[in-house]
Short mmCIF file of C-alpha atoms in Angstrom, two decimals:
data_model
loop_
_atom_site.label_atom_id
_atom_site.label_comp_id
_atom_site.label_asym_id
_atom_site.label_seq_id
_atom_site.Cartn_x
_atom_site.Cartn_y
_atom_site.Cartn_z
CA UNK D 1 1.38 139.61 113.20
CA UNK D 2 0.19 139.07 116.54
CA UNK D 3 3.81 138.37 118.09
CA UNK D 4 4.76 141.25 115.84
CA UNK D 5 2.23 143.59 117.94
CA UNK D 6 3.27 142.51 121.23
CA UNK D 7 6.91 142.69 120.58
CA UNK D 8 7.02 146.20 120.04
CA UNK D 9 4.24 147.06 122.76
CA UNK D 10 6.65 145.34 124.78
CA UNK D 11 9.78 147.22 123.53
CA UNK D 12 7.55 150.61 123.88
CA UNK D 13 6.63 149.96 127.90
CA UNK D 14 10.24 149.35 128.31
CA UNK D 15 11.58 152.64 126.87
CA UNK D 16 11.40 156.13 128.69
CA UNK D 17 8.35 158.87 127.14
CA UNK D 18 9.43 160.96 125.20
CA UNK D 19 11.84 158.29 123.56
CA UNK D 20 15.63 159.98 122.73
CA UNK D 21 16.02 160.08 118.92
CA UNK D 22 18.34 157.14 119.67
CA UNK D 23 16.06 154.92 120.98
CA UNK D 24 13.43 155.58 118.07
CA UNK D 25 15.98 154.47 115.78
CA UNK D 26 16.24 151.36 117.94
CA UNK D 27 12.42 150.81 117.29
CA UNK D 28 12.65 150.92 113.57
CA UNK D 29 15.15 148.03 113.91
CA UNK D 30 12.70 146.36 116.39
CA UNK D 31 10.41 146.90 113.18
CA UNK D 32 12.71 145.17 110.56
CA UNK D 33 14.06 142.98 113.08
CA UNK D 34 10.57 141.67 113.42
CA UNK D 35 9.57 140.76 109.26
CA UNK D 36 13.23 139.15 108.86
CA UNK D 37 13.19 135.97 107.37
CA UNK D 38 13.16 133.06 110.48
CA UNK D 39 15.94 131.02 108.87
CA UNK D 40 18.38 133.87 109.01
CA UNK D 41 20.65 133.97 112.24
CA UNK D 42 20.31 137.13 114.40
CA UNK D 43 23.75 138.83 113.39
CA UNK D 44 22.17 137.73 109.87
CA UNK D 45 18.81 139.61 110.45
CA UNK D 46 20.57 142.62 112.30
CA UNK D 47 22.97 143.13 108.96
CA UNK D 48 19.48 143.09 107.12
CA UNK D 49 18.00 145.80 109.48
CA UNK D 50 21.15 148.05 109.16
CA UNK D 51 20.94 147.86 105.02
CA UNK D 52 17.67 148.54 105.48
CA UNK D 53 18.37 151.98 107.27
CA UNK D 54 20.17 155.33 105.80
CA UNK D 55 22.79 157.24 107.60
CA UNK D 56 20.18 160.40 107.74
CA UNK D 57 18.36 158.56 110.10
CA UNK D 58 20.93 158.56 112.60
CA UNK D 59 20.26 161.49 114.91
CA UNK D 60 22.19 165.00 114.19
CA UNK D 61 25.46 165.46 115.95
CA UNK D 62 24.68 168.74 118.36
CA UNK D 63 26.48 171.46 116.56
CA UNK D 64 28.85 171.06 113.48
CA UNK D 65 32.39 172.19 114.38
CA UNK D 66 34.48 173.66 111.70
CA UNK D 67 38.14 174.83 111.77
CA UNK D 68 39.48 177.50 109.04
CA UNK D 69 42.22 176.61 106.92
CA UNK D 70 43.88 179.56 108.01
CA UNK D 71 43.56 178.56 111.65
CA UNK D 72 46.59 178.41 113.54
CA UNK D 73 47.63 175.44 115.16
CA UNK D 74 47.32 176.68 119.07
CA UNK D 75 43.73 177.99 117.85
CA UNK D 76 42.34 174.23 116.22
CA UNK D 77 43.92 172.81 119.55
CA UNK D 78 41.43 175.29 121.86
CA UNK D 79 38.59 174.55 119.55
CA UNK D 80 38.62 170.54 120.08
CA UNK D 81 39.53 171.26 123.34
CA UNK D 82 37.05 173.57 124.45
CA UNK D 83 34.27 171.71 122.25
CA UNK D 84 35.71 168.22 123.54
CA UNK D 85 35.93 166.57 120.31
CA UNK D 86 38.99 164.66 118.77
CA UNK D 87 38.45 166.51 115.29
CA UNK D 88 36.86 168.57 112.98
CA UNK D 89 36.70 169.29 109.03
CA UNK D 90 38.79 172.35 107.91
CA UNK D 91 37.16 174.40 105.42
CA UNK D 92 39.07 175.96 102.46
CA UNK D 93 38.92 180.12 103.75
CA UNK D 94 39.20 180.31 99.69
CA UNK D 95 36.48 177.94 98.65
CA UNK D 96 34.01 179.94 96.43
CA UNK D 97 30.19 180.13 98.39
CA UNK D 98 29.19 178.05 95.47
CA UNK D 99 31.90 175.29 96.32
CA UNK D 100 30.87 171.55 96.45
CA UNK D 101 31.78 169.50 99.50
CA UNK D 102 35.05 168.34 97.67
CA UNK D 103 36.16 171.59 97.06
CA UNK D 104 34.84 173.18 100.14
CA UNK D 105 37.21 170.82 102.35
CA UNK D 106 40.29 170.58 102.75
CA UNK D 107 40.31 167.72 105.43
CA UNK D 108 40.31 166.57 108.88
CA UNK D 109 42.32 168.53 111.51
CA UNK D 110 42.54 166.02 114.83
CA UNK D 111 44.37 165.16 118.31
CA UNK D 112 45.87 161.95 116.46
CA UNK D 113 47.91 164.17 113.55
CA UNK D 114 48.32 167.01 116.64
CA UNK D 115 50.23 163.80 118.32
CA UNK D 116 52.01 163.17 115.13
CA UNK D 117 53.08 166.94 114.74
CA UNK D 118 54.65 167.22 118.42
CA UNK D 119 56.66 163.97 118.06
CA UNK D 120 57.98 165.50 115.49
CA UNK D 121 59.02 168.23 117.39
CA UNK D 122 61.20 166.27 119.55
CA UNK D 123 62.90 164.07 117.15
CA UNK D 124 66.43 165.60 114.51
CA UNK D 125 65.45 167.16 111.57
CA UNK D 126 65.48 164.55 108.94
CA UNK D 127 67.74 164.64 105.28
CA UNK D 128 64.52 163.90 103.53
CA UNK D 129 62.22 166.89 105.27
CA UNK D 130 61.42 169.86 104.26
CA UNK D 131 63.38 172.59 105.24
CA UNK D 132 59.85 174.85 106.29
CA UNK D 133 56.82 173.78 107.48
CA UNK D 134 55.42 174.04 104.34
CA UNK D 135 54.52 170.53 103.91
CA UNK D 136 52.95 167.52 106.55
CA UNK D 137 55.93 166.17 107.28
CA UNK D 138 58.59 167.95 109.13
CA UNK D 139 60.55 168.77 112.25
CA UNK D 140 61.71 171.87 113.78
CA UNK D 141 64.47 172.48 117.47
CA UNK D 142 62.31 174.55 119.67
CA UNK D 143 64.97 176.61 121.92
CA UNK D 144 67.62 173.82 121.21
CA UNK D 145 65.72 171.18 122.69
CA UNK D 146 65.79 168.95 119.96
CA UNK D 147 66.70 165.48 120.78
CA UNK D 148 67.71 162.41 118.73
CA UNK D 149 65.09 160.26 120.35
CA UNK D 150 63.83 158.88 116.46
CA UNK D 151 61.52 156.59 116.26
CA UNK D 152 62.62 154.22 118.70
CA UNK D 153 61.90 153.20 122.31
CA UNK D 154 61.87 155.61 124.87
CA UNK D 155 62.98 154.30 128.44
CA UNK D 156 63.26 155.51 131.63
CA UNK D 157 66.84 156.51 131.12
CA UNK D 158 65.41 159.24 128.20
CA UNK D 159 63.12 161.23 130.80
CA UNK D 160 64.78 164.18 130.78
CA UNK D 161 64.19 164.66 126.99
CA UNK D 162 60.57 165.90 128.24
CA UNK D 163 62.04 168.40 131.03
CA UNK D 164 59.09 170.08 132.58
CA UNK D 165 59.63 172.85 130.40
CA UNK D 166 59.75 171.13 127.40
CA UNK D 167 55.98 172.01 126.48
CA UNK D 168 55.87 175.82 127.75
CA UNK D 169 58.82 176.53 125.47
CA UNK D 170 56.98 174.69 122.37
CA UNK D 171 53.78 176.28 122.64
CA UNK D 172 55.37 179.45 123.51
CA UNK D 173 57.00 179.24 119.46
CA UNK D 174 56.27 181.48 117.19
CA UNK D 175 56.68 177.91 115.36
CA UNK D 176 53.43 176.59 116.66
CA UNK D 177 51.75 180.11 116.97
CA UNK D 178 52.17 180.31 112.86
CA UNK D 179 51.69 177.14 111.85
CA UNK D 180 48.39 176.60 109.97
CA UNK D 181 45.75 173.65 110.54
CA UNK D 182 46.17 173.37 106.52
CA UNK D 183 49.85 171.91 107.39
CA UNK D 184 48.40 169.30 108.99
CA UNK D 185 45.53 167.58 107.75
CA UNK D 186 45.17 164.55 106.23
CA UNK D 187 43.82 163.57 103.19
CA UNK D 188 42.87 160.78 101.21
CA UNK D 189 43.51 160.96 97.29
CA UNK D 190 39.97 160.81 96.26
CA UNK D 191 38.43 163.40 98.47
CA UNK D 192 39.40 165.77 101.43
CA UNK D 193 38.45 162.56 103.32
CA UNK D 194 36.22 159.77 103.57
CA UNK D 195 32.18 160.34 103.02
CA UNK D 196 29.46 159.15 102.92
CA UNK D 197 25.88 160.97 101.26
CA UNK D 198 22.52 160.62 102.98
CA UNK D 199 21.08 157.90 101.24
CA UNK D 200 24.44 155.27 102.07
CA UNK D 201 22.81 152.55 104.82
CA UNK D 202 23.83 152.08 108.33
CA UNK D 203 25.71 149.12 107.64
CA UNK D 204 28.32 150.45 105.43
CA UNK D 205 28.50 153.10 108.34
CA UNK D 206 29.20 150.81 110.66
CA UNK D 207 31.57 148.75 108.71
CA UNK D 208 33.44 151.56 108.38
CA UNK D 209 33.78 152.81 111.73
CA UNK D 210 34.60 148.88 112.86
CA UNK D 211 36.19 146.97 110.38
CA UNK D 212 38.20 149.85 108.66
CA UNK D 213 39.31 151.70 111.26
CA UNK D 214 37.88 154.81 110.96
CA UNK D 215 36.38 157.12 114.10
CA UNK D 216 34.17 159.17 112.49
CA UNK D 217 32.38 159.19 109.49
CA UNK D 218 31.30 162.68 107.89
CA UNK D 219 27.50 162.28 106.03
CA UNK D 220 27.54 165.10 102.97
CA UNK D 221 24.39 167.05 101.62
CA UNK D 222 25.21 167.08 98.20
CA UNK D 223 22.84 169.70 97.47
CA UNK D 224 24.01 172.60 99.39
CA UNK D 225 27.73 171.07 99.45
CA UNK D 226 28.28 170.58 103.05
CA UNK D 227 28.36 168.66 105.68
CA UNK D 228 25.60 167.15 107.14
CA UNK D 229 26.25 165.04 110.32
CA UNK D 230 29.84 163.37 111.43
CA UNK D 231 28.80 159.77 113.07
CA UNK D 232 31.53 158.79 115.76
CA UNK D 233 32.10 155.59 117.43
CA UNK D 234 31.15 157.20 120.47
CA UNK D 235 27.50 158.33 119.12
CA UNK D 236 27.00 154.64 117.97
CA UNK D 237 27.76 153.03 121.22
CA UNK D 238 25.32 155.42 123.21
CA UNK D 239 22.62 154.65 120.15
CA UNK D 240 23.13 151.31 121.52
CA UNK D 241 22.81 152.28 125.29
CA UNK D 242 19.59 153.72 124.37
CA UNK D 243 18.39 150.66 122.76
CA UNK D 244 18.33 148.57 126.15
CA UNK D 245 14.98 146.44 125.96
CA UNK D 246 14.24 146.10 122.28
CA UNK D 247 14.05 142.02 121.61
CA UNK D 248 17.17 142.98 118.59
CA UNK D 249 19.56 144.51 121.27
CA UNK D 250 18.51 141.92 123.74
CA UNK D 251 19.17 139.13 121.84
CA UNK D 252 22.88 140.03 121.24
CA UNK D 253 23.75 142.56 124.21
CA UNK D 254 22.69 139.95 126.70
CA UNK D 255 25.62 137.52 125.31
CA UNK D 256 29.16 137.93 127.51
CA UNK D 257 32.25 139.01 126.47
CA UNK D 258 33.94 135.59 125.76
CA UNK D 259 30.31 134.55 123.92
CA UNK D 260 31.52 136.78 121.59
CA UNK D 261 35.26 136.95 121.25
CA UNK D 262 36.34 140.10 122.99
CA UNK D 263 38.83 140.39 123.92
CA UNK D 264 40.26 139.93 120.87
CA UNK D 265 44.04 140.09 122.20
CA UNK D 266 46.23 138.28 125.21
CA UNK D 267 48.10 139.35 127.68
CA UNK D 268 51.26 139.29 125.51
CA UNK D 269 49.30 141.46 122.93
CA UNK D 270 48.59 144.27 125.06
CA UNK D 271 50.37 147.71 123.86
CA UNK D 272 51.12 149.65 126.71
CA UNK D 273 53.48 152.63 128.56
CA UNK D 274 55.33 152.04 131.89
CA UNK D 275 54.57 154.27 134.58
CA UNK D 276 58.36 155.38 134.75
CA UNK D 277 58.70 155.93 130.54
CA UNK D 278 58.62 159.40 129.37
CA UNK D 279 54.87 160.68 128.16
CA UNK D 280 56.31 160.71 124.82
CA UNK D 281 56.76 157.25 124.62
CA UNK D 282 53.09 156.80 124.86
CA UNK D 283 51.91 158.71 121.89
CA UNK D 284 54.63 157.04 120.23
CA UNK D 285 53.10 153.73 120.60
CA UNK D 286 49.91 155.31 119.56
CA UNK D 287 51.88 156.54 116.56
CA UNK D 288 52.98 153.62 115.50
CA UNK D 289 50.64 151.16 116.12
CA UNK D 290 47.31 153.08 115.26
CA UNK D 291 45.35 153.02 117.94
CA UNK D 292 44.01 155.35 119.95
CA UNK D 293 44.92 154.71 123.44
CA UNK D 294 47.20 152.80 125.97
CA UNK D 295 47.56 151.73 129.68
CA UNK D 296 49.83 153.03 131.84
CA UNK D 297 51.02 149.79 133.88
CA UNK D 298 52.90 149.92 137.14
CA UNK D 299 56.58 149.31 137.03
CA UNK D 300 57.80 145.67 137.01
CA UNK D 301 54.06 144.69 137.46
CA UNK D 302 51.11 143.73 135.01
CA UNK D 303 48.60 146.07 137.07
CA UNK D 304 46.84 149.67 134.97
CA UNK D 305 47.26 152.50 136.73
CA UNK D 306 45.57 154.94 134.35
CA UNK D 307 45.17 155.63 131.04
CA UNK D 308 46.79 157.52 127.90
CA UNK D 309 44.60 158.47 125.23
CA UNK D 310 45.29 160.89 121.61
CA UNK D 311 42.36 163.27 123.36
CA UNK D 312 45.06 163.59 125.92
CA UNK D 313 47.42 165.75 123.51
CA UNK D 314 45.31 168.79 124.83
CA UNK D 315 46.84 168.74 128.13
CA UNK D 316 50.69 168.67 126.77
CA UNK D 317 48.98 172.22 124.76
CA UNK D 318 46.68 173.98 126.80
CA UNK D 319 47.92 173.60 130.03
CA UNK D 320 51.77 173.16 129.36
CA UNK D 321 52.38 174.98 132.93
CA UNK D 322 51.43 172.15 134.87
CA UNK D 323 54.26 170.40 134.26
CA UNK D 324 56.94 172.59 135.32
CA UNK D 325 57.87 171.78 139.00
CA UNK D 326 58.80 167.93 137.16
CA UNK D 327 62.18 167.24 135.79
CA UNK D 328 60.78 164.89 133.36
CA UNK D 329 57.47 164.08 132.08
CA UNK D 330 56.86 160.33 132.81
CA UNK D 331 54.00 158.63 131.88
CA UNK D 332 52.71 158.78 135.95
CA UNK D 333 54.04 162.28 136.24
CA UNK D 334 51.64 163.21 133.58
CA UNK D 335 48.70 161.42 134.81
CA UNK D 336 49.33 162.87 137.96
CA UNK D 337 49.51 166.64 136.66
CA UNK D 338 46.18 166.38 134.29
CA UNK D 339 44.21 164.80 137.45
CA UNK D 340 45.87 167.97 139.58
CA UNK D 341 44.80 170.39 137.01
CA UNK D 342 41.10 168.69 136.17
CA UNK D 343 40.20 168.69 140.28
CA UNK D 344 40.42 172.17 139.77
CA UNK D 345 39.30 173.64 136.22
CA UNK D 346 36.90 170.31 135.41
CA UNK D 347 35.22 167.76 138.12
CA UNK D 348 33.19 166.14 135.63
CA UNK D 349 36.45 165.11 133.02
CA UNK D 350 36.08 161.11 132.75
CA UNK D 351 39.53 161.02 133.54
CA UNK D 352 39.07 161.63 137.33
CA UNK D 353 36.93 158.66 137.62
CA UNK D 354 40.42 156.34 137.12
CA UNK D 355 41.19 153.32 135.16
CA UNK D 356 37.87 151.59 134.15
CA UNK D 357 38.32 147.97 134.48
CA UNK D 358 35.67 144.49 133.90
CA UNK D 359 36.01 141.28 134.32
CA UNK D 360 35.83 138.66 131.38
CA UNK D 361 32.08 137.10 132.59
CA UNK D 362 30.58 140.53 132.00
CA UNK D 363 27.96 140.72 129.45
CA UNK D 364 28.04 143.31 126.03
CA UNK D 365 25.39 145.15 127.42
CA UNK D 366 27.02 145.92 130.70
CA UNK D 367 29.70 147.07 128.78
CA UNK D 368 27.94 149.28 126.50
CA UNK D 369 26.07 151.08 129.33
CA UNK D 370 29.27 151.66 131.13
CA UNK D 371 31.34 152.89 128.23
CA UNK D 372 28.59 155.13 127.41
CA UNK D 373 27.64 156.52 131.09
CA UNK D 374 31.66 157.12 132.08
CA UNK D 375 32.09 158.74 128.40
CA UNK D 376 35.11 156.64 127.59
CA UNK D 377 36.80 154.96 124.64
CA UNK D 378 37.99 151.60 125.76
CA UNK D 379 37.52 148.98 128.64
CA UNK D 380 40.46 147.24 130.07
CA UNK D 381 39.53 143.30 131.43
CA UNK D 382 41.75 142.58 133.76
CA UNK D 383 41.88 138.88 136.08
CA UNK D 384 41.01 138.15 140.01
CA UNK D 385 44.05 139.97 140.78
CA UNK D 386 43.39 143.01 138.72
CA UNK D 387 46.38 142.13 136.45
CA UNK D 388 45.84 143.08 132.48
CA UNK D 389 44.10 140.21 130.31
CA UNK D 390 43.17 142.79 127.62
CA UNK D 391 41.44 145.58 126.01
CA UNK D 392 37.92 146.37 124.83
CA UNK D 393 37.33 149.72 122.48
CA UNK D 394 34.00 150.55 120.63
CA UNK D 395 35.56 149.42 117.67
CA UNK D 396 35.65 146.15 118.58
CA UNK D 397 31.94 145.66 120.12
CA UNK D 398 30.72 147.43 117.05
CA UNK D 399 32.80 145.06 115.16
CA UNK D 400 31.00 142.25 116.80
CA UNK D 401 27.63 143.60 115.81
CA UNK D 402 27.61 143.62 111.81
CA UNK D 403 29.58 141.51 109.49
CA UNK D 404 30.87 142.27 105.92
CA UNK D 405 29.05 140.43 103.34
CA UNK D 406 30.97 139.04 100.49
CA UNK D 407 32.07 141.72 98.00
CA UNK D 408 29.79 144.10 99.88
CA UNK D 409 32.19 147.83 99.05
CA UNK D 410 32.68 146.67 95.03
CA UNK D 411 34.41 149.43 93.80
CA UNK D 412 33.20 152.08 96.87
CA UNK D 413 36.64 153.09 97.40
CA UNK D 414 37.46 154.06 94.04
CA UNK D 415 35.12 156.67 93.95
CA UNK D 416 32.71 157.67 97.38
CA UNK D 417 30.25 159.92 96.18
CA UNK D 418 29.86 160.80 92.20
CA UNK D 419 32.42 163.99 91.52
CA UNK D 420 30.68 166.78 91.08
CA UNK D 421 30.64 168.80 87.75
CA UNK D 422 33.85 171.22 87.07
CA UNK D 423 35.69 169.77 90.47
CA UNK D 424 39.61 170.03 90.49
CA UNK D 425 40.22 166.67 92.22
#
């Protein structure tokens, strides 16, 4: 007990007064981490801890952003936007007061199905789509500028498909003035989307935001029907910024990058966008691949020279003018225009602060504190000669913090959270 004692004194001096919410959740892991069994091996005892923990510890997002149903498309695009977020629930406008969370919802509105929806735009209508955007799948010709560009690779030779007034003359529809965020959001066939309810632990949170792919995770109060706190990847990692000195964080965050495995791909592996391929091409790759950003590499060279992310959709929506003395939208044009435009409407943006880069001897902790202090998504290691080696996102360093045990989920997927009485789905 006495090693007990001065382990968390120790953690205590070490943290600022009065400790962020964050960082008191760190000490009730220094707690657990503490009466673990000796035998068990520290990603052992930290999968333990995390069990041990509900999600309704995990401190409140600020302010819970909701979109109506009834929303247009050019109004749930300002609201991310403005509220910097890359989604929100949509709530049913026709949902009774009385409504559980299942009915309430209708799903998740966000920048990666925005992506999705202006791809569409710029690709032939197909035999199998509906004929009105009555449905999630379809495409439209905005002022004739539909192109057959399908599914395919986009080259430099395509450019002009993305003329610099390709984006004023979408947004400028009545198309994408009148189409509703209900169009558009996803849903799984369980649920409006994936939930969990207060009492689920912190590791099947964090196995879900790591090992199945998901980038936020909404908590439900099952009592009044709502929800109660959406857990991102992003507040994770700063939770684990804030945890710098407790012996649990220590112990692992102190390890570097190849210790652990990251990165996870090579060279070869890397997805990325040439600086002379349309912007299109980019969110393509997103598209298709799932993920939710990519480098923008010099031209016959293996050198970043920014970075494309699904959060980036707002600038092809909000500020479509910028674009307009270009002939095409390349991949460098773009990055070009959005640092132009952030210089002078937003100093602080984390995309003015360039391509982040590290180096392979760096430790987790390093990482953490940089990915959380620059606000960004995803590290790119690069060699000596600042050439690409690979990428690091917060899905893979959370990834490398909990494991799955054996038949952990069961049956979780086949049913979430108990239906409620008298719900339609």
């Amino acid at each position: 007990m006495a090693s007990l004692q001065l382990r968390r004194e120790s953690s205590m001096d070490q943290q600022e007064s009065p400790r962020s919410p964050e960082a008191k959740l760190g000490m009730k892991v220094e707690d657990l981490w503490g009466v673990q069994e000796p035998k068990l091996s520290p990603n052992e005892k930290l999968n333990a801890c995390f069990e041990s923990i509900p999600v309704s510890a995990f401190p409140l997002a600020p302010q819970g952003i909701e979109i109506k149903s009834d929303a247009s498309l050019a109004e749930a695009v300002q609201i991310l936007a403005q509220n910097k977020i890359l989604s929100a629930p949509v709530v049913d406008v026709n949902a009774p007061d009385d409504a559980t969370w299942i009915d309430r919802y209708i799903g998740i509105v966000e920048f990666a199905g925005i992506a999705i929806w202006i791809l569409q735009q710029s690709e032939p209508p197909s035999p199998r789509s509906p004929s009105s955007p009555s449905g999630t799948y379809f495409a439209v010709s905005i002022n004739g500028m539909t192109s057959a560009v399908g599914l395919g690779t986009l080259g430099p030779e395509d450019a002009s498909i993305t003329s610099g007034d390709f984006f004023e003359a979408l947004t400028s529809s009545k198309f994408y003035k009148n189409t509703k965020v209900r169009d558009i959001s996803g849903t799984f066939r369980w649920a409006p989307f994936l939930a969990l309810q207060k009492s689920n632990s912190f590791l099947t949170m964090l196995l879900l935001l790591s090992k199945y792919k998901m980038k936020s995770v909404p908590v439900v109060d099952l009592g009044d029907g709502k929800i109660n706190n959406i857990i991102t990847q992003s507040a994770v990692i700063h939770m684990l910024a804030e945890c710098t000195g407790f012996h649990w964080f220590e112990s692992w965050g102190t390890k570097k990058l190849l210790e652990i495995g990251l990165p996870t791909m090579s060279p070869k592996e890397i997805i990325k966008v040439h600086e002379d391929q349309p912007v299109l091409q980019a969110f393509k790759l997103m598209r298709k691949n799932r993920i939710g950003g990519v480098p923008v590499v010099e031209s016959g060279g293996k050198k970043a020279i920014g970075n494309i992310s699904l959060r980036d959709v707002q600038f092809l929506l909000t500020a479509p003018e910028i674009y307009r003395d270009y002939r095409s939208i390349t991949a460098k044009n773009f990055l070009i225009a959005v640092k132009n435009y952030l210089e002078k409407h937003d100093k602080r943006s984390p995309m003015l602060s360039g391509t982040v880069t590290c180096k392979r001897d760096k430790t987790i902790k390093e990482l953490i504190q940089t990915l959380d202090s620059e606000k960004i998504h995803r590290m790119y290691v690069v060699d000596d000669d600042g050439n690409l080696e690979g990428v690091i996102t917060l899905r893979d360093i959370i990834s490398r913090l909990v494991h799955e045990p054996h038949g952990y989920f069961g049956d979780f997927f086949d049913g979430v959270l108990p239906l409620p009485e008298n719900c339609r789905v």
